[in-house]
Short mmCIF file of C-alpha atoms and ligand atoms in Angstrom, two decimals:
data_model
loop_
_atom_site.label_atom_id
_atom_site.label_comp_id
_atom_site.label_asym_id
_atom_site.label_seq_id
_atom_site.Cartn_x
_atom_site.Cartn_y
_atom_site.Cartn_z
CA MET A 23 0.00 0.00 0.00
CA THR A 24 1.34 3.44 -0.86
CA THR A 25 1.23 6.33 1.57
CA LYS A 26 -1.43 7.99 -0.54
CA GLU A 27 -3.60 4.86 -0.53
CA PHE A 28 -3.19 4.59 3.24
CA ILE A 29 -4.26 8.21 3.70
CA THR A 30 -7.28 7.78 1.41
CA ALA A 31 -8.33 4.57 3.15
CA ASN A 32 -8.11 6.23 6.58
CA LYS A 33 -9.27 9.72 5.69
CA ASP A 34 -12.60 9.56 7.53
CA ARG A 35 -11.03 8.24 10.70
CA PHE A 36 -8.23 10.85 10.58
CA LEU A 37 -10.77 13.62 10.25
CA SER A 38 -13.06 12.30 12.94
CA GLU A 39 -10.13 12.04 15.38
CA LEU A 40 -9.05 15.57 14.54
CA PHE A 41 -12.64 16.74 15.10
CA ASP A 42 -12.61 15.16 18.57
CA TRP A 43 -9.46 17.14 19.35
CA LEU A 44 -10.90 20.36 17.94
CA ARG A 45 -13.95 19.95 20.19
CA ILE A 46 -11.73 20.50 23.24
CA PRO A 47 -11.57 24.28 23.78
CA SER A 48 -7.86 24.50 24.64
CA VAL A 49 -7.76 28.29 24.93
CA SER A 50 -4.48 28.99 26.71
CA ALA A 51 -5.22 32.66 27.40
CA ASP A 52 -8.36 31.97 29.39
CA SER A 53 -7.93 30.48 32.88
CA LYS A 54 -11.44 29.05 32.82
CA HIS A 55 -10.20 26.66 30.10
CA LYS A 56 -7.22 25.41 32.12
CA GLN A 57 -8.69 21.89 32.39
CA ASP A 58 -9.58 21.86 28.70
CA VAL A 59 -6.00 22.71 27.80
CA ARG A 60 -4.89 19.71 29.86
CA LYS A 61 -7.53 17.52 28.22
CA ALA A 62 -6.15 18.48 24.82
CA ALA A 63 -2.67 17.44 26.01
CA GLU A 64 -4.02 14.10 27.23
CA PHE A 65 -5.85 13.53 23.96
CA LEU A 66 -2.58 14.01 22.09
CA LYS A 67 -0.75 11.67 24.46
CA GLU A 68 -3.33 8.98 23.79
CA LYS A 69 -3.13 9.37 20.00
CA LEU A 70 0.67 9.36 19.97
CA THR A 71 0.62 6.20 22.06
CA ALA A 72 -1.84 4.55 19.69
CA ALA A 73 0.32 5.55 16.73
CA GLY A 74 3.28 3.69 18.24
CA VAL A 75 5.69 5.99 20.10
CA ASP A 76 7.97 4.22 22.66
CA LYS A 77 7.50 6.86 25.27
CA VAL A 78 5.18 9.79 25.88
CA GLU A 79 5.09 12.21 28.79
CA ILE A 80 3.02 15.13 29.89
CA ASN A 81 5.51 17.54 31.40
CA GLU A 82 4.16 19.99 33.93
CA THR A 83 5.24 23.62 33.72
CA LYS A 84 4.30 26.72 35.69
CA GLY A 85 1.61 27.14 33.05
CA HIS A 86 0.16 24.59 30.64
CA PRO A 87 1.81 21.20 30.11
CA ILE A 88 4.21 20.21 27.33
CA VAL A 89 3.65 16.88 25.59
CA TYR A 90 6.87 15.06 24.74
CA ALA A 91 7.08 11.75 22.88
CA GLU A 92 9.68 9.76 21.00
CA LYS A 93 10.24 6.77 18.78
CA ILE A 94 13.88 5.77 18.65
CA ILE A 95 14.35 3.05 16.04
CA ASN A 96 18.14 3.20 16.01
CA PRO A 97 20.26 5.70 17.96
CA SER A 98 22.79 5.88 15.14
CA LEU A 99 20.19 7.22 12.70
CA PRO A 100 19.29 10.91 12.50
CA THR A 101 16.50 12.32 14.67
CA VAL A 102 13.79 14.76 13.67
CA LEU A 103 12.19 16.85 16.43
CA VAL A 104 8.64 17.89 15.57
CA TYR A 105 7.40 21.01 17.36
CA GLY A 106 3.88 22.39 17.41
CA HIS A 107 1.21 23.73 19.75
CA TYR A 108 -2.11 22.33 20.88
CA ASP A 109 -3.39 25.54 22.45
CA VAL A 110 -5.61 27.88 20.48
CA GLN A 111 -6.56 31.55 20.41
CA PRO A 112 -9.74 32.71 22.15
CA PRO A 113 -12.70 32.34 19.77
CA ASP A 114 -14.23 35.80 20.27
CA PRO A 115 -16.17 37.51 18.84
CA LEU A 116 -18.47 34.49 18.92
CA ASN A 117 -21.35 36.12 17.05
CA LEU A 118 -19.25 36.38 13.90
CA TRP A 119 -18.80 32.60 13.57
CA ASP A 120 -21.08 30.89 11.04
CA SER A 121 -20.86 27.70 13.12
CA PRO A 122 -19.70 27.35 16.74
CA PRO A 123 -15.86 27.45 17.07
CA PHE A 124 -15.63 24.19 19.01
CA GLU A 125 -18.13 22.23 16.92
CA PRO A 126 -16.03 21.44 13.84
CA VAL A 127 -17.84 21.04 10.52
CA ILE A 128 -16.78 20.66 6.91
CA ARG A 129 -18.12 23.25 4.47
CA ASN A 130 -16.74 23.69 0.93
CA GLU A 131 -14.06 21.08 1.62
CA LYS A 132 -12.77 23.08 4.59
CA ILE A 133 -12.74 22.22 8.28
CA TYR A 134 -14.21 25.12 10.28
CA ALA A 135 -13.14 25.32 13.93
CA ARG A 136 -10.84 27.28 16.21
CA GLY A 137 -7.43 25.59 15.90
CA ALA A 138 -8.34 23.82 12.64
CA CYS A 139 -5.24 25.32 11.01
CA ASP A 140 -3.42 26.99 13.94
CA ASP A 141 -2.17 24.59 15.04
CA LYS A 142 -4.09 21.42 15.96
CA GLY A 143 -4.87 20.52 12.34
CA GLN A 144 -1.24 20.93 11.37
CA VAL A 145 0.10 19.05 14.41
CA TYR A 146 -2.32 16.23 13.70
CA MET A 147 -0.82 15.79 10.21
CA HIS A 148 2.42 14.85 11.96
CA VAL A 149 0.69 12.37 14.25
CA LYS A 150 -1.00 10.71 11.26
CA ALA A 151 2.17 10.83 9.13
CA PHE A 152 3.92 9.03 11.98
CA GLU A 153 1.10 6.50 12.18
CA ALA A 154 1.31 5.92 8.42
CA MET A 155 5.08 5.37 8.58
CA MET A 156 4.66 2.92 11.45
CA LYS A 157 1.89 0.95 9.76
CA LEU A 158 3.61 0.88 6.37
CA ASP A 159 7.03 0.23 7.86
CA LEU A 160 8.42 3.41 6.33
CA LEU A 161 9.87 5.23 9.34
CA PRO A 162 13.48 5.77 8.26
CA CYS A 163 14.86 7.65 11.28
CA ASN A 164 14.14 8.59 14.88
CA ILE A 165 11.39 11.00 15.71
CA LYS A 166 10.64 13.16 18.74
CA PHE A 167 7.56 15.28 19.39
CA MET A 168 7.39 18.35 21.56
CA VAL A 169 3.97 19.97 21.51
CA GLU A 170 3.25 22.85 23.85
CA GLY A 171 0.12 24.47 25.24
CA GLU A 172 1.30 28.07 25.58
CA GLU A 173 2.36 29.19 22.12
CA GLU A 174 -0.55 31.59 21.73
CA VAL A 175 0.34 33.30 25.01
CA GLY A 176 4.06 33.71 24.38
CA SER A 177 5.60 30.28 25.19
CA ASP A 178 6.61 31.57 28.63
CA ASN A 179 7.68 28.19 30.01
CA LEU A 180 9.01 26.49 26.92
CA GLY A 181 12.41 28.17 27.11
CA ASP A 182 13.07 26.73 30.58
CA PHE A 183 11.89 23.31 29.43
CA VAL A 184 14.25 23.36 26.44
CA LYS A 185 17.19 24.53 28.58
CA ALA A 186 16.51 21.86 31.19
CA ASN A 187 16.05 19.02 28.70
CA LYS A 188 18.81 19.47 26.16
CA ALA A 189 19.83 15.81 26.23
CA LYS A 190 16.29 14.57 25.84
CA LEU A 191 15.64 16.94 22.94
CA LYS A 192 18.91 16.12 21.18
CA SER A 193 18.17 15.80 17.50
CA ASP A 194 19.39 16.81 14.05
CA VAL A 195 16.68 19.12 12.83
CA ILE A 196 13.44 20.74 13.99
CA LEU A 197 10.35 20.29 11.83
CA ILE A 198 7.38 22.63 12.29
CA SER A 199 4.03 22.89 10.51
CA ASP A 200 2.58 26.15 11.82
CA THR A 201 2.95 28.48 8.83
CA ALA A 202 1.31 28.99 5.45
CA LEU A 203 1.71 27.92 1.84
CA ILE A 204 1.29 30.44 -0.96
CA SER A 205 -1.42 28.10 -2.31
CA LEU A 206 -1.91 24.44 -3.20
CA GLU A 207 -0.94 25.40 -6.78
CA HIS A 208 2.19 27.23 -5.60
CA PRO A 209 3.80 25.29 -2.77
CA SER A 210 6.27 27.18 -0.62
CA ILE A 211 8.55 26.69 2.36
CA THR A 212 8.79 29.44 4.94
CA THR A 213 12.37 30.59 5.44
CA GLY A 214 11.84 33.46 7.81
CA LEU A 215 9.53 34.62 10.58
CA ARG A 216 9.26 37.98 12.24
CA GLY A 217 9.95 38.64 15.90
CA LEU A 218 7.68 40.48 18.29
CA SER A 219 7.61 43.11 21.02
CA TYR A 220 4.19 43.39 22.62
CA MET A 221 3.43 46.44 24.74
CA GLU A 222 0.57 47.88 26.72
CA VAL A 223 0.23 51.59 27.45
CA GLU A 224 -2.02 53.55 29.77
CA VAL A 225 -2.62 57.28 29.60
CA THR A 226 -4.13 58.99 32.63
CA GLY A 227 -5.57 62.49 32.69
CA PRO A 228 -7.83 63.74 35.50
CA ASN A 229 -8.14 61.72 38.71
CA ARG A 230 -11.72 60.61 37.85
CA ASP A 231 -14.17 60.44 34.98
CA LEU A 232 -15.63 63.90 34.35
CA HIS A 233 -18.82 65.34 32.89
CA SER A 234 -17.73 66.14 29.35
CA GLY A 235 -19.91 69.25 29.28
CA VAL A 236 -18.71 70.66 32.56
CA TYR A 237 -14.99 69.97 31.92
CA GLY A 238 -14.73 69.21 28.18
CA GLY A 239 -12.44 71.67 26.38
CA ALA A 240 -10.60 72.66 29.53
CA VAL A 241 -8.99 69.36 30.59
CA ALA A 242 -7.04 67.01 28.31
CA ASN A 243 -9.00 63.93 27.26
CA PRO A 244 -6.71 60.88 27.64
CA ILE A 245 -8.38 59.11 24.68
CA ASN A 246 -7.69 62.09 22.40
CA VAL A 247 -4.13 62.27 23.72
CA LEU A 248 -3.54 58.53 23.29
CA CYS A 249 -4.81 58.75 19.70
CA SER A 250 -2.42 61.55 18.79
CA MET A 251 0.47 59.79 20.50
CA ILE A 252 -0.31 56.65 18.50
CA GLU A 253 -0.66 58.67 15.28
CA SER A 254 2.80 60.12 15.84
CA LEU A 255 4.37 56.63 15.93
CA HIS A 256 4.41 56.57 12.11
CA ASP A 257 5.81 59.23 9.80
CA LYS A 258 4.25 60.30 6.50
CA ASP A 259 6.10 57.54 4.63
CA GLY A 260 4.67 54.82 6.86
CA LYS A 261 7.93 54.34 8.74
CA VAL A 262 7.92 53.73 12.47
CA ALA A 263 8.96 57.01 14.07
CA ILE A 264 10.72 55.64 17.13
CA PRO A 265 14.34 56.79 17.25
CA GLY A 266 16.72 53.86 16.69
CA PHE A 267 13.94 51.51 15.54
CA TYR A 268 15.60 50.74 12.20
CA ASP A 269 19.22 50.82 13.41
CA LYS A 270 19.72 47.05 13.31
CA VAL A 271 17.33 46.16 10.48
CA ALA A 272 19.07 43.96 7.93
CA GLU A 273 18.42 45.45 4.49
CA LEU A 274 18.03 42.97 1.67
CA THR A 275 20.33 43.11 -1.32
CA ALA A 276 18.77 44.02 -4.68
CA ALA A 277 19.06 40.37 -5.74
CA GLU A 278 17.33 39.15 -2.57
CA ARG A 279 14.52 41.63 -3.10
CA THR A 280 14.06 40.50 -6.70
CA ASP A 281 13.89 36.89 -5.54
CA LEU A 282 11.40 37.61 -2.79
CA ASN A 283 9.12 39.42 -5.23
CA LYS A 284 9.12 36.51 -7.66
CA ALA A 285 6.58 34.73 -5.48
CA PRO A 286 3.15 34.79 -7.11
CA PHE A 287 1.11 37.66 -5.69
CA ASN A 288 -1.89 39.44 -7.15
CA LEU A 289 -2.68 42.79 -5.57
CA ASP A 290 -6.23 42.93 -6.93
CA ASP A 291 -7.09 39.51 -5.50
CA TYR A 292 -5.47 40.53 -2.22
CA LYS A 293 -7.58 43.68 -1.92
CA LYS A 294 -10.73 41.91 -3.02
CA GLU A 295 -10.29 39.11 -0.51
CA LEU A 296 -9.88 41.67 2.29
CA GLY A 297 -12.66 43.96 1.09
CA ILE A 298 -10.40 47.02 0.85
CA ASP A 299 -10.03 49.53 -1.99
CA GLU A 300 -6.44 50.47 -1.32
CA ILE A 301 -3.46 49.13 0.59
CA LYS A 302 -1.21 51.11 2.89
CA GLY A 303 2.30 50.51 4.16
CA GLU A 304 5.89 51.60 4.29
CA LYS A 305 6.81 53.64 1.25
CA GLY A 306 9.24 52.04 -1.19
CA TYR A 307 8.40 48.41 -0.38
CA THR A 308 6.06 45.86 -1.95
CA THR A 309 3.37 44.04 0.00
CA LEU A 310 5.50 40.89 0.19
CA GLU A 311 8.39 42.95 1.54
CA ARG A 312 6.17 44.85 3.98
CA THR A 313 4.92 41.63 5.58
CA GLY A 314 8.02 39.50 5.15
CA VAL A 315 11.15 41.53 5.75
CA ARG A 316 10.13 44.92 7.15
CA PRO A 317 9.41 45.69 10.79
CA THR A 318 6.04 47.20 11.70
CA LEU A 319 4.00 48.68 14.54
CA ASP A 320 0.28 48.07 15.03
CA VAL A 321 -2.33 48.82 17.67
CA ASN A 322 -3.99 45.53 18.60
CA GLY A 323 -6.59 46.93 20.94
CA ILE A 324 -7.68 50.26 22.36
CA TRP A 325 -10.13 51.14 25.09
CA GLY A 326 -11.32 53.83 27.44
CA GLY A 327 -14.40 55.85 28.25
CA TYR A 328 -17.89 54.62 27.59
CA THR A 329 -18.42 51.78 25.10
CA GLY A 330 -21.71 50.39 26.36
CA GLU A 331 -25.13 50.77 24.82
CA GLY A 332 -26.42 54.23 24.04
CA ALA A 333 -24.48 57.38 24.87
CA LYS A 334 -22.78 58.66 28.00
CA THR A 335 -21.21 62.10 27.97
CA VAL A 336 -18.00 61.43 29.80
CA LEU A 337 -14.46 62.73 29.70
CA PRO A 338 -12.62 59.62 30.91
CA SER A 339 -9.80 59.51 33.37
CA LYS A 340 -7.87 56.82 31.49
CA ALA A 341 -7.25 55.38 28.05
CA SER A 342 -5.24 52.28 27.14
CA ALA A 343 -3.92 50.43 24.13
CA LYS A 344 -2.10 47.23 23.27
CA ILE A 345 0.59 47.90 20.71
CA SER A 346 2.81 45.32 19.07
CA MET A 347 5.82 45.57 16.83
CA ARG A 348 6.88 42.87 14.37
CA LEU A 349 10.62 42.60 14.14
CA VAL A 350 13.03 41.44 11.49
CA PRO A 351 16.68 40.36 11.56
CA ASN A 352 18.77 41.72 13.35
CA GLN A 353 16.43 43.60 15.67
CA VAL A 354 16.40 42.37 19.26
CA SER A 355 13.05 42.20 21.05
CA ALA A 356 14.30 43.48 24.43
CA GLU A 357 16.06 46.42 22.76
CA ILE A 358 12.98 47.41 20.77
CA THR A 359 10.84 47.13 23.91
CA GLU A 360 13.27 49.52 25.61
CA LEU A 361 13.30 51.98 22.68
CA PHE A 362 9.49 51.99 22.58
CA THR A 363 9.20 52.53 26.34
CA LYS A 364 11.64 55.44 26.34
CA HIS A 365 10.05 57.05 23.31
CA PHE A 366 6.45 56.67 24.44
CA LYS A 367 7.24 58.26 27.78
CA ALA A 368 9.20 61.02 26.08
CA ILE A 369 6.31 62.04 23.81
CA ALA A 370 3.76 62.23 26.64
CA PRO A 371 2.45 65.80 26.90
CA PRO A 372 2.54 67.44 30.36
CA TYR A 373 -1.22 67.17 30.86
CA VAL A 374 -1.20 63.33 31.12
CA LYS A 375 0.77 60.60 32.88
CA VAL A 376 1.84 57.55 30.91
CA LYS A 377 2.52 53.95 31.98
CA VAL A 378 4.22 51.50 29.62
CA MET A 379 4.29 47.74 30.26
CA ALA A 380 5.88 44.96 28.25
CA HIS A 381 4.07 41.73 27.47
CA HIS A 382 5.82 38.86 25.71
CA GLY A 383 8.34 39.14 22.94
CA GLY A 384 10.26 36.91 20.59
CA GLU A 385 13.16 37.08 18.22
CA PRO A 386 12.94 36.97 14.42
CA ALA A 387 14.35 33.93 12.67
CA VAL A 388 15.71 33.02 9.26
CA THR A 389 16.13 29.37 8.34
CA PRO A 390 18.78 28.10 5.91
CA THR A 391 17.89 26.88 2.42
CA ASN A 392 21.15 25.01 1.90
CA SER A 393 20.72 22.31 4.53
CA ASP A 394 20.00 18.60 3.98
CA ALA A 395 16.69 19.06 5.76
CA TYR A 396 15.61 21.97 3.54
CA ARG A 397 16.55 20.01 0.44
CA ALA A 398 14.56 17.02 1.73
CA ALA A 399 11.53 19.24 2.31
CA SER A 400 11.94 20.72 -1.15
CA LYS A 401 12.06 17.26 -2.74
CA ALA A 402 9.04 16.17 -0.74
CA PHE A 403 7.01 19.08 -2.13
CA GLU A 404 8.24 18.33 -5.66
CA GLU A 405 7.17 14.73 -5.30
CA VAL A 406 3.69 15.47 -3.96
CA PHE A 407 2.84 18.77 -5.68
CA GLY A 408 4.82 18.22 -8.91
CA LYS A 409 6.40 21.64 -8.41
CA SER A 410 9.40 22.85 -6.53
CA PRO A 411 8.48 25.01 -3.54
CA ILE A 412 9.24 28.72 -3.42
CA PRO A 413 11.05 30.00 -0.33
CA THR A 414 8.97 32.72 1.37
CA ARG A 415 9.27 34.97 4.38
CA ASP A 416 6.19 34.93 6.62
CA GLY A 417 5.02 37.86 8.70
CA GLY A 418 3.89 35.88 11.75
CA SER A 419 6.04 34.85 14.69
CA ILE A 420 7.08 31.56 16.24
CA PRO A 421 9.53 32.76 18.87
CA ILE A 422 10.73 29.26 19.69
CA VAL A 423 12.51 28.97 16.33
CA ALA A 424 15.21 31.46 17.36
CA LEU A 425 15.38 29.83 20.78
CA PHE A 426 15.95 26.36 19.28
CA LYS A 427 18.86 27.78 17.32
CA LYS A 428 20.34 29.47 20.37
CA GLU A 429 19.84 26.70 22.92
CA LEU A 430 20.03 23.53 20.84
CA GLU A 431 22.03 24.89 17.90
CA LEU A 432 19.44 23.39 15.61
CA ASP A 433 17.99 24.69 12.38
CA THR A 434 14.29 24.49 11.68
CA VAL A 435 12.37 23.55 8.56
CA LEU A 436 9.06 25.40 8.41
CA MET A 437 6.83 23.10 6.40
CA GLY A 438 3.42 24.71 6.89
CA PHE A 439 0.29 23.81 4.95
CA GLY A 440 -2.13 26.55 5.99
CA LEU A 441 -3.13 29.51 3.86
CA ASP A 442 -2.97 33.18 4.82
CA THR A 443 -6.70 33.31 4.11
CA ASP A 444 -7.53 30.53 6.64
CA ALA A 445 -8.71 33.18 9.13
CA LEU A 446 -6.19 32.34 11.85
CA HIS A 447 -7.01 34.12 15.13
CA SER A 448 -10.26 35.27 13.47
CA PRO A 449 -13.87 34.09 13.42
CA ASN A 450 -14.44 31.18 11.02
CA GLU A 451 -10.89 29.83 11.17
CA HIS A 452 -10.66 26.95 8.72
CA TYR A 453 -8.26 24.47 7.17
CA GLY A 454 -8.62 22.81 3.79
CA VAL A 455 -9.31 19.07 3.99
CA ASN A 456 -6.94 18.74 1.07
CA ASN A 457 -4.25 20.78 2.79
CA PHE A 458 -4.53 18.38 5.71
CA LEU A 459 -4.31 15.24 3.56
CA VAL A 460 -1.61 16.50 1.22
CA GLY A 461 0.31 17.71 4.28
CA ILE A 462 0.40 14.18 5.70
CA GLU A 463 1.69 12.85 2.39
CA THR A 464 4.37 15.54 2.10
CA ILE A 465 5.55 14.95 5.67
CA VAL A 466 6.00 11.22 4.97
CA ALA A 467 7.93 12.13 1.80
CA PHE A 468 10.11 14.50 3.84
CA TYR A 469 11.28 11.66 6.10
CA LYS A 470 12.10 9.48 3.12
CA HIS A 471 14.27 12.14 1.48
CA TYR A 472 15.80 13.30 4.74
CA ALA A 473 16.94 9.80 5.71
CA LYS A 474 18.48 9.28 2.27
CA ARG A 475 20.84 12.21 2.62
N1 BES B 13 1.18 29.96 13.74
C1 BES B 13 1.25 31.31 14.17
C2 BES B 13 2.36 32.10 13.51
C3 BES B 13 2.28 32.20 12.01
C4 BES B 13 1.07 32.35 11.36
C5 BES B 13 3.43 32.16 11.28
C6 BES B 13 1.03 32.44 9.97
C7 BES B 13 3.39 32.27 9.92
C8 BES B 13 2.19 32.39 9.26
C9 BES B 13 1.43 31.32 15.69
O1 BES B 13 0.53 30.47 16.33
C10 BES B 13 1.13 32.70 16.20
O2 BES B 13 0.01 33.12 16.09
N2 BES B 13 2.13 33.38 16.76
C11 BES B 13 1.93 34.64 17.38
C12 BES B 13 3.07 34.99 18.26
C13 BES B 13 2.97 34.56 19.69
C14 BES B 13 4.16 35.07 20.47
C15 BES B 13 1.68 34.94 20.36
C16 BES B 13 1.84 35.73 16.35
O3 BES B 13 2.47 35.65 15.29
O4 BES B 13 1.14 36.70 16.62
MN1 MN B 14 0.49 28.65 15.42
MN1 MN B 15 -1.46 31.50 16.37
#
């Protein structure tokens, strides 16, 4: 039986198992789901055991547990370490989902559920690829799994786990499916991810909420002030106006830029899919460059004053915002956090007080395209898709990639099968049934080519 035949024969079971996993609301950010996060870890443990690992553990951390498993067929063979996450983003706003986020359904050949693509669906491809290799006697090397439950909240405890378990995690390459393809027609391998500095700011004006008629016009309104401070964080060319922000940014050579822009991209389709008439970004760069290799600053949330039903005439005491910056090589998250903090305090006008807090961060990463593992991934895509994959730089962040390099001295291959349009972190997140099935096949092909090296 070929891998493809095995996948076809077991498709319904694979999907129904994945659906069972997706039904567990493993929302890491929400403490009321703490037990569900654990249940999702236990579910994975059970499925890895059934698929034939020698050993599987649920490792406790200060936060959510880390599932570790391994199948060592011969210590002298190479070892692939698969990383992924079983936690998911909160599903809100619930009213915008066409079907409930934790009741997976297939519509138009796509699985709709929170975590369908990011990252349970993609992790499950690895579990089923492993099962297929065990059943068909195709596993050509050792395999380890490390799947965490805190990726969506900054992987706070994974660093300590990696540092404390270097021997256990010893391997030759890291394999991750938690990124996107250009499309099923244009396969791609992600070769870079952006880093992150995530901040929260609070602007305080008067010592209490005021009647906006009695005081309005005479006392600074912290929401107005916060808005102008935020506005000033970009200049007229769309550059981030924080002194020193670009100091360490690695500029691409003309040849690298040409290469990056060879990836298929249609601006009209892009705008249409997003329902926008025009795009906006840093002057002098294309959309692919703006999301792939340029650093950015965005407000992720903003609040203050009255947002309930009807109207309340109030001049609020406080206004707040969550602001994140995406970083590129060779920016350093802690340094950018520091630059932001200094700058934001410096631009505060005398009529308000400003507090700046740092949430999580992560370093950008670039993965090599000249390694055995990259070549194996490339051949696997050629074999399954009939086309050689295009290297792309993704705008999202997986902070652990830089940490793996630093702590374990290991390179990562980012073999993701999602699509940018899969509505990650949004209502109606989905994952193509075909992406899931073809992903399993490509992963099995990866092992074959990697072990041949
Ligand atoms: N899987 C995503 C990252 C991603 C998405 C990479 C699409 C490439 C393409 C991951 O789960 C994620 O959402 N990461 C967070 C960072 C984290 C520190 C919260 C992100 O990018 O916002
Ligand atoms: Mn993810
Ligand atoms: Mn995510």
